[in-house]
């Protein structure tokens, strides 16, 4: 499994992804699920992967035109006029990989499926955030649902639902998502550190701050330990139950 | 789906279950998933059901000996010498129903499966808590894992993991479980109110306090609304993230 979140706020976008991949609990690896593209002053894109690693890596390699000599590459993902067209290209590429595998003799199996969260901004438009399905279609985050999660989303969802506010700073988003990730990592072995985080500041049209947190990171430790204490004091604040 | 929790603490047991059953999102009903038996001064048992309703209802009907005339019933579940034997009887009955359905021509399908959380106390032994699988086998809660959840357990698990303490009062357990249930109900349509709660006080050998909470219950409302505020203030207490 995996846990990825893309969060849209007024000041920009925050992306976070774990790095655990596994082929059974006895075969785990660390692989980044976060890919970014930047044409400074023109666009910034961030893609978070979930699902079968061979599928999502193949789709990203195609988007990067890695089948062409490096000197001849002009990736179409960097030249789409809008984020909508970019999401369409990513979805078509993902579907192509999944269908290509099926036609090459693979048994139809959801194990070879995948999905993406895509966010970013292209000059002339606002930042946008999409969830792209294995079928190649996609949905966009709006004011009603301003974030997307993929993978093991259940453990870490309540805290996002209760705390999210679109006026939040990107720093507060980082704090919120680290709490959400820590709750997930404590509950589910298929989600694991280190955690990759990427900021995008609205209208910067360039990659924002990026950090990788491992379990020894002082800020991550402060959040993980502090949250247990903070929750206990929040719990104590609630009115006591009385048998009637 | 369903959400049920049984929690073992020094002072006793607390059981909580939702009441939503569904055959698709357009066909929902309210059914209690909590069944209790009591022989005052001798034993108290509480069973929480998850899974296919026909399966779990049939198993409970068999345990109640509802196939026999009321005047002739002497349910074996009320005469087992230990909680272990009681769990074994419940497990065998559950497996019998599931296998019986399969042999009567049903296609093998996990949809007709079910599971139980069983807790209680029999005179002469300590309170005990079990999770009973569709195969009829079971595991017992100990000091390392002092609670069991069935159904949609993921949303409400982090708060239990972080807040549980075996020295808690049953009233604090009620508060904790209501937070856990509220987080689940806000995130997942397949878990719904009202919520049934049953206390068992260690060595009382009788049914403890019982309450049903609907969404308008003043205490449930106070927890649901208070928890959002308490979480926000807990969140504000955490150290701010700073780009380095």
GROMACS .gro file of C-alpha atoms in nm:
model
  488
    1UNK     CA    1   0.000   0.000   0.000
    2UNK     CA    2   0.087   0.365   0.009
    3UNK     CA    3  -0.032   0.688   0.158
    4UNK     CA    4  -0.029   1.008  -0.049
    5UNK     CA    5  -0.208   1.338   0.004
    6UNK     CA    6  -0.239   1.650  -0.209
    7UNK     CA    7  -0.390   1.950  -0.034
    8UNK     CA    8  -0.514   2.268  -0.202
    9UNK     CA    9  -0.522   2.592  -0.001
   10UNK     CA   10  -0.541   2.957  -0.096
   11UNK     CA   11  -0.168   3.000  -0.062
   12UNK     CA   12  -0.079   2.700  -0.275
   13UNK     CA   13  -0.043   2.325  -0.268
   14UNK     CA   14   0.118   2.080  -0.030
   15UNK     CA   15   0.204   1.727  -0.136
   16UNK     CA   16   0.309   1.445   0.093
   17UNK     CA   17   0.387   1.079   0.021
   18UNK     CA   18   0.533   0.786   0.207
   19UNK     CA   19   0.811   0.577   0.049
   20UNK     CA   20   0.725   0.218   0.138
   21UNK     CA   21   0.672  -0.031  -0.137
   22UNK     CA   22   0.620  -0.395  -0.069
   23UNK     CA   23   0.574  -0.726  -0.239
   24UNK     CA   24   0.458  -0.892   0.083
   25UNK     CA   25   0.553  -0.790   0.436
   26UNK     CA   26   0.886  -0.972   0.396
   27UNK     CA   27   0.991  -0.775   0.090
   28UNK     CA   28   0.985  -0.401   0.148
   29UNK     CA   29   1.180  -0.120  -0.015
   30UNK     CA   30   1.209   0.256  -0.001
   31UNK     CA   31   1.101   0.429  -0.323
   32UNK     CA   32   0.994   0.790  -0.364
   33UNK     CA   33   0.639   0.824  -0.492
   34UNK     CA   34   0.677   1.195  -0.562
   35UNK     CA   35   0.782   1.325  -0.904
   36UNK     CA   36   0.805   1.693  -0.994
   37UNK     CA   37   0.856   1.891  -1.314
   38UNK     CA   38   0.940   2.257  -1.331
   39UNK     CA   39   0.979   2.515  -1.606
   40UNK     CA   40   1.066   2.814  -1.392
   41UNK     CA   41   0.836   3.108  -1.460
   42UNK     CA   42   0.600   2.893  -1.667
   43UNK     CA   43   0.478   2.590  -1.471
   44UNK     CA   44   0.527   2.353  -1.181
   45UNK     CA   45   0.382   2.001  -1.163
   46UNK     CA   46   0.388   1.740  -0.888
   47UNK     CA   47   0.269   1.381  -0.931
   48UNK     CA   48   0.210   1.137  -0.643
   49UNK     CA   49   0.192   0.766  -0.731
   50UNK     CA   50  -0.013   0.489  -0.577
   51UNK     CA   51  -0.060   0.131  -0.685
   52UNK     CA   52   0.163  -0.110  -0.870
   53UNK     CA   53   0.514   0.036  -0.887
   54UNK     CA   54   0.600  -0.108  -1.229
   55UNK     CA   55   0.285   0.055  -1.368
   56UNK     CA   56   0.337   0.399  -1.217
   57UNK     CA   57   0.711   0.402  -1.294
   58UNK     CA   58   0.642   0.306  -1.656
   59UNK     CA   59   0.384   0.584  -1.690
   60UNK     CA   60   0.627   0.840  -1.547
   61UNK     CA   61   0.907   0.715  -1.775
   62UNK     CA   62   0.677   0.762  -2.075
   63UNK     CA   63   0.580   1.111  -1.956
   64UNK     CA   64   0.954   1.185  -1.928
   65UNK     CA   65   1.011   1.041  -2.279
   66UNK     CA   66   1.281   0.812  -2.147
   67UNK     CA   67   1.241   0.592  -2.451
   68UNK     CA   68   1.402   0.871  -2.657
   69UNK     CA   69   1.766   0.981  -2.647
   70UNK     CA   70   1.812   1.248  -2.380
   71UNK     CA   71   1.911   1.516  -2.634
   72UNK     CA   72   1.591   1.466  -2.834
   73UNK     CA   73   1.338   1.469  -2.552
   74UNK     CA   74   1.066   1.734  -2.552
   75UNK     CA   75   0.823   1.592  -2.298
   76UNK     CA   76   0.466   1.680  -2.386
   77UNK     CA   77   0.389   1.709  -2.016
   78UNK     CA   78   0.586   2.035  -2.014
   79UNK     CA   79   0.401   2.191  -2.305
   80UNK     CA   80   0.031   2.139  -2.233
   81UNK     CA   81  -0.167   2.465  -2.237
   82UNK     CA   82  -0.364   2.390  -1.919
   83UNK     CA   83  -0.362   2.173  -1.609
   84UNK     CA   84  -0.673   2.001  -1.745
   85UNK     CA   85  -0.482   1.897  -2.058
   86UNK     CA   86  -0.190   1.790  -1.840
   87UNK     CA   87  -0.418   1.569  -1.630
   88UNK     CA   88  -0.565   1.425  -1.950
   89UNK     CA   89  -0.216   1.339  -2.080
   90UNK     CA   90  -0.119   1.175  -1.749
   91UNK     CA   91  -0.444   0.977  -1.745
   92UNK     CA   92  -0.403   0.861  -2.105
   93UNK     CA   93  -0.046   0.755  -2.038
   94UNK     CA   94  -0.147   0.563  -1.725
   95UNK     CA   95  -0.429   0.387  -1.908
   96UNK     CA   96  -0.196   0.305  -2.197
   97UNK     CA   97   0.051   0.135  -1.960
   98UNK     CA   98  -0.222  -0.061  -1.783
   99UNK     CA   99  -0.392  -0.168  -2.108
  100UNK     CA  100  -0.056  -0.242  -2.273
  101UNK     CA  101   0.033  -0.478  -1.993
  102UNK     CA  102  -0.304  -0.650  -2.022
  103UNK     CA  103  -0.271  -0.699  -2.396
  104UNK     CA  104   0.081  -0.838  -2.363
  105UNK     CA  105  -0.066  -1.144  -2.199
  106UNK     CA  106  -0.103  -1.035  -1.838
  107UNK     CA  107  -0.403  -1.175  -1.658
  108UNK     CA  108  -0.648  -0.894  -1.581
  109UNK     CA  109  -0.570  -0.809  -1.222
  110UNK     CA  110  -0.618  -0.497  -1.016
  111UNK     CA  111  -0.271  -0.559  -0.870
  112UNK     CA  112  -0.125  -0.400  -1.182
  113UNK     CA  113  -0.340  -0.094  -1.145
  114UNK     CA  114  -0.232   0.251  -1.031
  115UNK     CA  115  -0.350   0.604  -0.969
  116UNK     CA  116  -0.202   0.951  -0.944
  117UNK     CA  117  -0.259   1.274  -0.761
  118UNK     CA  118  -0.152   1.560  -0.989
  119UNK     CA  119  -0.121   1.919  -0.878
  120UNK     CA  120   0.046   2.230  -1.003
  121UNK     CA  121   0.008   2.559  -1.180
  122UNK     CA  122   0.058   2.679  -1.535
  123UNK     CA  123   0.112   3.048  -1.608
  124UNK     CA  124  -0.217   3.226  -1.664
  125UNK     CA  125  -0.429   2.988  -1.453
  126UNK     CA  126  -0.480   2.914  -1.084
  127UNK     CA  127  -0.319   2.618  -0.907
  128UNK     CA  128  -0.520   2.302  -0.961
  129UNK     CA  129  -0.531   1.954  -0.811
  130UNK     CA  130  -0.655   1.629  -0.971
  131UNK     CA  131  -0.706   1.266  -0.880
  132UNK     CA  132  -0.638   1.044  -1.182
  133UNK     CA  133  -0.787   0.696  -1.201
  134UNK     CA  134  -0.642   0.384  -1.368
  135UNK     CA  135  -0.908   0.416  -1.640
  136UNK     CA  136  -0.746   0.748  -1.736
  137UNK     CA  137  -1.031   0.972  -1.626
  138UNK     CA  138  -0.996   1.213  -1.336
  139UNK     CA  139  -1.167   1.442  -1.090
  140UNK     CA  140  -1.063   1.786  -0.971
  141UNK     CA  141  -1.046   1.924  -0.618
  142UNK     CA  142  -1.282   2.212  -0.553
  143UNK     CA  143  -1.391   2.409  -0.253
  144UNK     CA  144  -1.608   2.121  -0.127
  145UNK     CA  145  -1.334   1.859  -0.147
  146UNK     CA  146  -1.007   2.052  -0.137
  147UNK     CA  147  -0.778   1.753  -0.093
  148UNK     CA  148  -0.716   1.406  -0.232
  149UNK     CA  149  -0.577   1.100  -0.059
  150UNK     CA  150  -0.469   0.773  -0.218
  151UNK     CA  151  -0.376   0.440  -0.065
  152UNK     CA  152  -0.428   0.385   0.306
  153UNK     CA  153  -0.640   0.695   0.349
  154UNK     CA  154  -0.872   0.595   0.632
  155UNK     CA  155  -0.655   0.628   0.943
  156UNK     CA  156  -0.541   0.979   0.858
  157UNK     CA  157  -0.867   1.116   0.717
  158UNK     CA  158  -1.055   1.229   1.031
  159UNK     CA  159  -0.782   1.473   1.134
  160UNK     CA  160  -0.777   1.632   0.787
  161UNK     CA  161  -1.157   1.660   0.776
  162UNK     CA  162  -1.170   1.827   1.118
  163UNK     CA  163  -0.868   2.057   1.088
  164UNK     CA  164  -0.844   2.166   0.723
  165UNK     CA  165  -0.910   2.529   0.648
  166UNK     CA  166  -0.836   2.679   0.308
  167UNK     CA  167  -0.683   2.988   0.468
  168UNK     CA  168  -0.410   2.772   0.630
  169UNK     CA  169  -0.045   2.848   0.567
  170UNK     CA  170   0.159   2.586   0.385
  171UNK     CA  171   0.350   2.538   0.711
  172UNK     CA  172   0.028   2.451   0.894
  173UNK     CA  173  -0.060   2.212   0.612
  174UNK     CA  174   0.278   2.045   0.667
  175UNK     CA  175   0.200   2.005   1.035
  176UNK     CA  176  -0.149   1.870   0.961
  177UNK     CA  177  -0.024   1.619   0.705
  178UNK     CA  178   0.258   1.499   0.931
  179UNK     CA  179  -0.002   1.425   1.201
  180UNK     CA  180  -0.213   1.241   0.942
  181UNK     CA  181   0.090   1.043   0.820
  182UNK     CA  182   0.210   0.963   1.170
  183UNK     CA  183  -0.133   0.825   1.264
  184UNK     CA  184  -0.125   0.607   0.953
  185UNK     CA  185   0.231   0.484   1.001
  186UNK     CA  186   0.154   0.386   1.361
  187UNK     CA  187  -0.145   0.179   1.247
  188UNK     CA  188  -0.040   0.020   0.920
  189UNK     CA  189   0.284  -0.152   0.822
  190UNK     CA  190   0.226  -0.093   0.451
  191UNK     CA  191   0.288   0.280   0.494
  192UNK     CA  192   0.639   0.370   0.600
  193UNK     CA  193   0.898   0.643   0.637
  194UNK     CA  194   1.077   0.844   0.516
  195UNK     CA  195   0.808   1.092   0.415
  196UNK     CA  196   0.852   1.326   0.118
  197UNK     CA  197   0.696   1.671   0.128
  198UNK     CA  198   0.672   1.933  -0.146
  199UNK     CA  199   0.535   2.288  -0.117
  200UNK     CA  200   0.405   2.494  -0.404
  201UNK     CA  201   0.346   2.864  -0.338
  202UNK     CA  202   0.064   3.010  -0.550
  203UNK     CA  203   0.190   3.210  -0.850
  204UNK     CA  204   0.556   3.123  -0.784
  205UNK     CA  205   0.561   2.902  -1.098
  206UNK     CA  206   0.859   2.721  -0.953
  207UNK     CA  207   0.923   2.428  -0.720
  208UNK     CA  208   0.873   2.532  -0.360
  209UNK     CA  209   1.033   2.406  -0.043
  210UNK     CA  210   1.097   2.032  -0.031
  211UNK     CA  211   1.192   1.813   0.262
  212UNK     CA  212   1.226   1.444   0.342
  213UNK     CA  213   1.140   1.341   0.699
  214UNK     CA  214   1.272   1.023   0.853
  215UNK     CA  215   1.161   0.895   1.193
  216UNK     CA  216   1.457   1.063   1.362
  217UNK     CA  217   1.383   1.404   1.213
  218UNK     CA  218   1.351   1.639   1.512
  219UNK     CA  219   1.034   1.805   1.381
  220UNK     CA  220   0.869   1.475   1.294
  221UNK     CA  221   0.957   1.341   1.639
  222UNK     CA  222   0.815   1.654   1.803
  223UNK     CA  223   0.489   1.611   1.609
  224UNK     CA  224   0.463   1.239   1.671
  225UNK     CA  225   0.526   1.262   2.045
  226UNK     CA  226   0.357   1.597   2.091
  227UNK     CA  227   0.040   1.481   1.920
  228UNK     CA  228  -0.016   1.198   2.167
  229UNK     CA  229   0.013   1.445   2.455
  230UNK     CA  230  -0.196   1.709   2.280
  231UNK     CA  231  -0.467   1.452   2.205
  232UNK     CA  232  -0.474   1.343   2.567
  233UNK     CA  233  -0.519   1.698   2.685
  234UNK     CA  234  -0.783   1.757   2.416
  235UNK     CA  235  -0.956   1.441   2.536
  236UNK     CA  236  -0.945   1.564   2.897
  237UNK     CA  237  -1.106   1.893   2.786
  238UNK     CA  238  -1.417   1.713   2.661
  239UNK     CA  239  -1.704   1.690   2.907
  240UNK     CA  240  -1.701   1.372   3.117
  241UNK     CA  241  -1.958   1.103   3.050
  242UNK     CA  242  -2.201   1.045   3.337
  243UNK     CA  243  -2.428   0.741   3.373
  244UNK     CA  244  -2.784   0.873   3.383
  245UNK     CA  245  -2.019  -0.234   0.689
  246UNK     CA  246  -2.025  -0.192   1.061
  247UNK     CA  247  -1.816  -0.053   1.341
  248UNK     CA  248  -1.793  -0.238   1.671
  249UNK     CA  249  -1.542  -0.206   1.955
  250UNK     CA  250  -1.489  -0.405   2.274
  251UNK     CA  251  -1.248  -0.250   2.522
  252UNK     CA  252  -1.097  -0.424   2.824
  253UNK     CA  253  -0.982  -0.213   3.119
  254UNK     CA  254  -0.906  -0.291   3.481
  255UNK     CA  255  -1.249  -0.177   3.592
  256UNK     CA  256  -1.439  -0.381   3.336
  257UNK     CA  257  -1.549  -0.389   2.976
  258UNK     CA  258  -1.707  -0.133   2.745
  259UNK     CA  259  -1.884  -0.237   2.426
  260UNK     CA  260  -1.999  -0.006   2.150
  261UNK     CA  261  -2.161  -0.080   1.815
  262UNK     CA  262  -2.327   0.117   1.539
  263UNK     CA  263  -2.666   0.011   1.403
  264UNK     CA  264  -2.642   0.061   1.028
  265UNK     CA  265  -2.694  -0.233   0.799
  266UNK     CA  266  -2.705  -0.195   0.427
  267UNK     CA  267  -2.763  -0.386   0.110
  268UNK     CA  268  -2.622  -0.106  -0.102
  269UNK     CA  269  -2.627   0.265  -0.020
  270UNK     CA  270  -2.991   0.284  -0.131
  271UNK     CA  271  -3.109   0.017   0.111
  272UNK     CA  272  -3.015   0.092   0.470
  273UNK     CA  273  -3.175  -0.011   0.798
  274UNK     CA  274  -3.123   0.028   1.170
  275UNK     CA  275  -3.047  -0.300   1.347
  276UNK     CA  276  -2.878  -0.344   1.684
  277UNK     CA  277  -2.555  -0.542   1.660
  278UNK     CA  278  -2.529  -0.585   2.037
  279UNK     CA  279  -2.670  -0.888   2.215
  280UNK     CA  280  -2.633  -0.953   2.588
  281UNK     CA  281  -2.703  -1.245   2.820
  282UNK     CA  282  -2.710  -1.225   3.195
  283UNK     CA  283  -2.748  -1.474   3.481
  284UNK     CA  284  -2.728  -1.232   3.771
  285UNK     CA  285  -2.459  -1.329   4.020
  286UNK     CA  286  -2.319  -1.591   3.783
  287UNK     CA  287  -2.226  -1.442   3.446
  288UNK     CA  288  -2.266  -1.160   3.197
  289UNK     CA  289  -2.196  -1.190   2.824
  290UNK     CA  290  -2.202  -0.933   2.543
  291UNK     CA  291  -2.171  -1.019   2.174
  292UNK     CA  292  -2.108  -0.763   1.898
  293UNK     CA  293  -2.184  -0.871   1.540
  294UNK     CA  294  -2.015  -0.776   1.216
  295UNK     CA  295  -2.065  -0.909   0.866
  296UNK     CA  296  -2.364  -1.055   0.690
  297UNK     CA  297  -2.674  -0.992   0.901
  298UNK     CA  298  -2.850  -1.315   0.807
  299UNK     CA  299  -2.541  -1.508   0.918
  300UNK     CA  300  -2.493  -1.333   1.253
  301UNK     CA  301  -2.866  -1.330   1.333
  302UNK     CA  302  -2.889  -1.703   1.258
  303UNK     CA  303  -2.590  -1.775   1.483
  304UNK     CA  304  -2.745  -1.573   1.768
  305UNK     CA  305  -3.082  -1.743   1.719
  306UNK     CA  306  -2.910  -2.082   1.750
  307UNK     CA  307  -2.723  -1.968   2.062
  308UNK     CA  308  -3.060  -1.859   2.203
  309UNK     CA  309  -3.212  -2.198   2.107
  310UNK     CA  310  -3.492  -2.023   1.924
  311UNK     CA  311  -3.558  -2.342   1.727
  312UNK     CA  312  -3.694  -2.493   2.051
  313UNK     CA  313  -4.019  -2.403   2.226
  314UNK     CA  314  -3.955  -2.118   2.474
  315UNK     CA  315  -4.044  -2.330   2.775
  316UNK     CA  316  -3.788  -2.597   2.683
  317UNK     CA  317  -3.490  -2.374   2.611
  318UNK     CA  318  -3.175  -2.417   2.820
  319UNK     CA  319  -2.922  -2.229   2.609
  320UNK     CA  320  -2.577  -2.383   2.636
  321UNK     CA  321  -2.427  -2.037   2.615
  322UNK     CA  322  -2.550  -1.977   2.971
  323UNK     CA  323  -2.395  -2.292   3.115
  324UNK     CA  324  -2.036  -2.300   2.987
  325UNK     CA  325  -1.782  -2.329   3.269
  326UNK     CA  326  -1.544  -2.064   3.130
  327UNK     CA  327  -1.532  -1.770   2.889
  328UNK     CA  328  -1.295  -1.977   2.672
  329UNK     CA  329  -1.561  -2.248   2.636
  330UNK     CA  330  -1.821  -1.981   2.568
  331UNK     CA  331  -1.608  -1.834   2.289
  332UNK     CA  332  -1.558  -2.184   2.149
  333UNK     CA  333  -1.934  -2.241   2.144
  334UNK     CA  334  -1.999  -1.909   1.972
  335UNK     CA  335  -1.726  -1.981   1.716
  336UNK     CA  336  -1.859  -2.329   1.641
  337UNK     CA  337  -2.211  -2.195   1.602
  338UNK     CA  338  -2.093  -1.922   1.366
  339UNK     CA  339  -1.894  -2.166   1.155
  340UNK     CA  340  -2.190  -2.405   1.147
  341UNK     CA  341  -2.416  -2.131   1.006
  342UNK     CA  342  -2.160  -2.024   0.747
  343UNK     CA  343  -2.081  -2.382   0.639
  344UNK     CA  344  -2.449  -2.478   0.646
  345UNK     CA  345  -2.529  -2.197   0.406
  346UNK     CA  346  -2.245  -2.304   0.179
  347UNK     CA  347  -2.357  -2.667   0.172
  348UNK     CA  348  -2.716  -2.569   0.097
  349UNK     CA  349  -2.604  -2.454  -0.244
  350UNK     CA  350  -2.477  -2.102  -0.175
  351UNK     CA  351  -2.185  -1.993  -0.390
  352UNK     CA  352  -1.876  -1.952  -0.171
  353UNK     CA  353  -1.869  -1.582  -0.105
  354UNK     CA  354  -1.721  -1.376   0.174
  355UNK     CA  355  -2.036  -1.163   0.168
  356UNK     CA  356  -2.207  -1.432   0.376
  357UNK     CA  357  -1.931  -1.425   0.633
  358UNK     CA  358  -1.942  -1.276   0.981
  359UNK     CA  359  -1.743  -1.224   1.297
  360UNK     CA  360  -1.810  -1.151   1.663
  361UNK     CA  361  -1.655  -0.968   1.952
  362UNK     CA  362  -1.742  -1.153   2.273
  363UNK     CA  363  -1.676  -1.020   2.620
  364UNK     CA  364  -1.796  -1.091   2.968
  365UNK     CA  365  -1.725  -1.256   3.297
  366UNK     CA  366  -1.818  -1.588   3.456
  367UNK     CA  367  -1.807  -1.627   3.836
  368UNK     CA  368  -1.464  -1.739   3.951
  369UNK     CA  369  -1.270  -1.591   3.659
  370UNK     CA  370  -1.163  -1.246   3.543
  371UNK     CA  371  -1.347  -1.053   3.267
  372UNK     CA  372  -1.229  -1.164   2.925
  373UNK     CA  373  -1.262  -1.038   2.569
  374UNK     CA  374  -1.241  -1.236   2.242
  375UNK     CA  375  -1.248  -1.176   1.868
  376UNK     CA  376  -1.419  -1.468   1.692
  377UNK     CA  377  -1.351  -1.536   1.324
  378UNK     CA  378  -1.586  -1.684   1.063
  379UNK     CA  379  -1.376  -2.002   1.069
  380UNK     CA  380  -1.482  -2.047   1.432
  381UNK     CA  381  -1.141  -1.988   1.587
  382UNK     CA  382  -1.071  -1.683   1.803
  383UNK     CA  383  -0.811  -1.468   1.973
  384UNK     CA  384  -0.817  -1.314   2.316
  385UNK     CA  385  -0.737  -0.958   2.422
  386UNK     CA  386  -0.438  -0.928   2.652
  387UNK     CA  387  -0.235  -0.647   2.796
  388UNK     CA  388  -0.063  -0.583   2.462
  389UNK     CA  389  -0.385  -0.561   2.261
  390UNK     CA  390  -0.656  -0.474   2.512
  391UNK     CA  391  -0.930  -0.398   2.259
  392UNK     CA  392  -1.087  -0.539   1.946
  393UNK     CA  393  -1.249  -0.356   1.657
  394UNK     CA  394  -1.451  -0.507   1.373
  395UNK     CA  395  -1.580  -0.356   1.051
  396UNK     CA  396  -1.470  -0.006   0.951
  397UNK     CA  397  -1.195   0.008   1.211
  398UNK     CA  398  -0.938   0.229   1.042
  399UNK     CA  399  -1.080   0.581   1.087
  400UNK     CA  400  -1.132   0.541   1.459
  401UNK     CA  401  -0.820   0.341   1.543
  402UNK     CA  402  -0.555   0.613   1.590
  403UNK     CA  403  -0.746   0.785   1.872
  404UNK     CA  404  -0.784   0.455   2.059
  405UNK     CA  405  -0.417   0.366   2.014
  406UNK     CA  406  -0.305   0.706   2.143
  407UNK     CA  407  -0.551   0.751   2.429
  408UNK     CA  408  -0.623   0.405   2.573
  409UNK     CA  409  -0.496   0.336   2.923
  410UNK     CA  410  -0.603   0.028   3.115
  411UNK     CA  411  -0.655   0.232   3.432
  412UNK     CA  412  -0.929   0.436   3.258
  413UNK     CA  413  -1.276   0.455   3.409
  414UNK     CA  414  -1.562   0.307   3.209
  415UNK     CA  415  -1.693   0.663   3.170
  416UNK     CA  416  -1.365   0.769   3.006
  417UNK     CA  417  -1.385   0.463   2.781
  418UNK     CA  418  -1.733   0.578   2.677
  419UNK     CA  419  -1.595   0.921   2.589
  420UNK     CA  420  -1.303   0.767   2.397
  421UNK     CA  421  -1.524   0.532   2.200
  422UNK     CA  422  -1.775   0.804   2.116
  423UNK     CA  423  -1.489   1.010   1.968
  424UNK     CA  424  -1.376   0.704   1.772
  425UNK     CA  425  -1.731   0.636   1.648
  426UNK     CA  426  -1.796   0.998   1.561
  427UNK     CA  427  -1.477   1.012   1.351
  428UNK     CA  428  -1.589   0.700   1.168
  429UNK     CA  429  -1.947   0.814   1.112
  430UNK     CA  430  -1.824   1.145   0.968
  431UNK     CA  431  -1.603   0.961   0.718
  432UNK     CA  432  -1.799   0.654   0.613
  433UNK     CA  433  -2.165   0.616   0.516
  434UNK     CA  434  -2.167   0.246   0.598
  435UNK     CA  435  -2.142   0.321   0.970
  436UNK     CA  436  -2.440   0.502   1.116
  437UNK     CA  437  -2.623   0.607   1.430
  438UNK     CA  438  -2.777   0.536   1.672
  439UNK     CA  439  -2.487   0.395   1.872
  440UNK     CA  440  -2.539   0.125   2.136
  441UNK     CA  441  -2.316   0.119   2.443
  442UNK     CA  442  -2.292  -0.139   2.720
  443UNK     CA  443  -2.081  -0.122   3.036
  444UNK     CA  444  -1.971  -0.418   3.239
  445UNK     CA  445  -1.824  -0.347   3.584
  446UNK     CA  446  -1.564  -0.605   3.692
  447UNK     CA  447  -1.702  -0.862   3.939
  448UNK     CA  448  -2.057  -0.726   3.920
  449UNK     CA  449  -2.168  -1.044   3.735
  450UNK     CA  450  -2.464  -0.848   3.600
  451UNK     CA  451  -2.540  -0.623   3.304
  452UNK     CA  452  -2.400  -0.276   3.362
  453UNK     CA  453  -2.519   0.061   3.242
  454UNK     CA  454  -2.657   0.066   2.886
  455UNK     CA  455  -2.736   0.362   2.664
  456UNK     CA  456  -2.829   0.428   2.303
  457UNK     CA  457  -2.699   0.753   2.153
  458UNK     CA  458  -2.863   0.914   1.853
  459UNK     CA  459  -2.717   1.216   1.676
  460UNK     CA  460  -2.934   1.451   1.882
  461UNK     CA  461  -2.820   1.308   2.213
  462UNK     CA  462  -2.684   1.604   2.411
  463UNK     CA  463  -2.370   1.421   2.523
  464UNK     CA  464  -2.297   1.284   2.177
  465UNK     CA  465  -2.343   1.632   2.032
  466UNK     CA  466  -2.110   1.779   2.293
  467UNK     CA  467  -1.844   1.518   2.207
  468UNK     CA  468  -1.884   1.556   1.833
  469UNK     CA  469  -1.868   1.934   1.833
  470UNK     CA  470  -1.626   1.961   2.123
  471UNK     CA  471  -1.380   1.723   1.964
  472UNK     CA  472  -1.338   1.938   1.653
  473UNK     CA  473  -1.258   2.237   1.873
  474UNK     CA  474  -1.037   2.035   2.107
  475UNK     CA  475  -0.846   1.893   1.810
  476UNK     CA  476  -0.793   2.238   1.667
  477UNK     CA  477  -0.651   2.364   1.995
  478UNK     CA  478  -0.438   2.048   2.026
  479UNK     CA  479  -0.315   2.115   1.674
  480UNK     CA  480  -0.229   2.474   1.763
  481UNK     CA  481  -0.027   2.350   2.062
  482UNK     CA  482   0.208   2.153   1.837
  483UNK     CA  483   0.526   2.332   1.736
  484UNK     CA  484   0.497   2.522   1.407
  485UNK     CA  485   0.675   2.389   1.100
  486UNK     CA  486   0.951   2.616   0.972
  487UNK     CA  487   1.112   2.588   0.627
  488UNK     CA  488   1.483   2.531   0.690
   0.00000   0.00000   0.00000
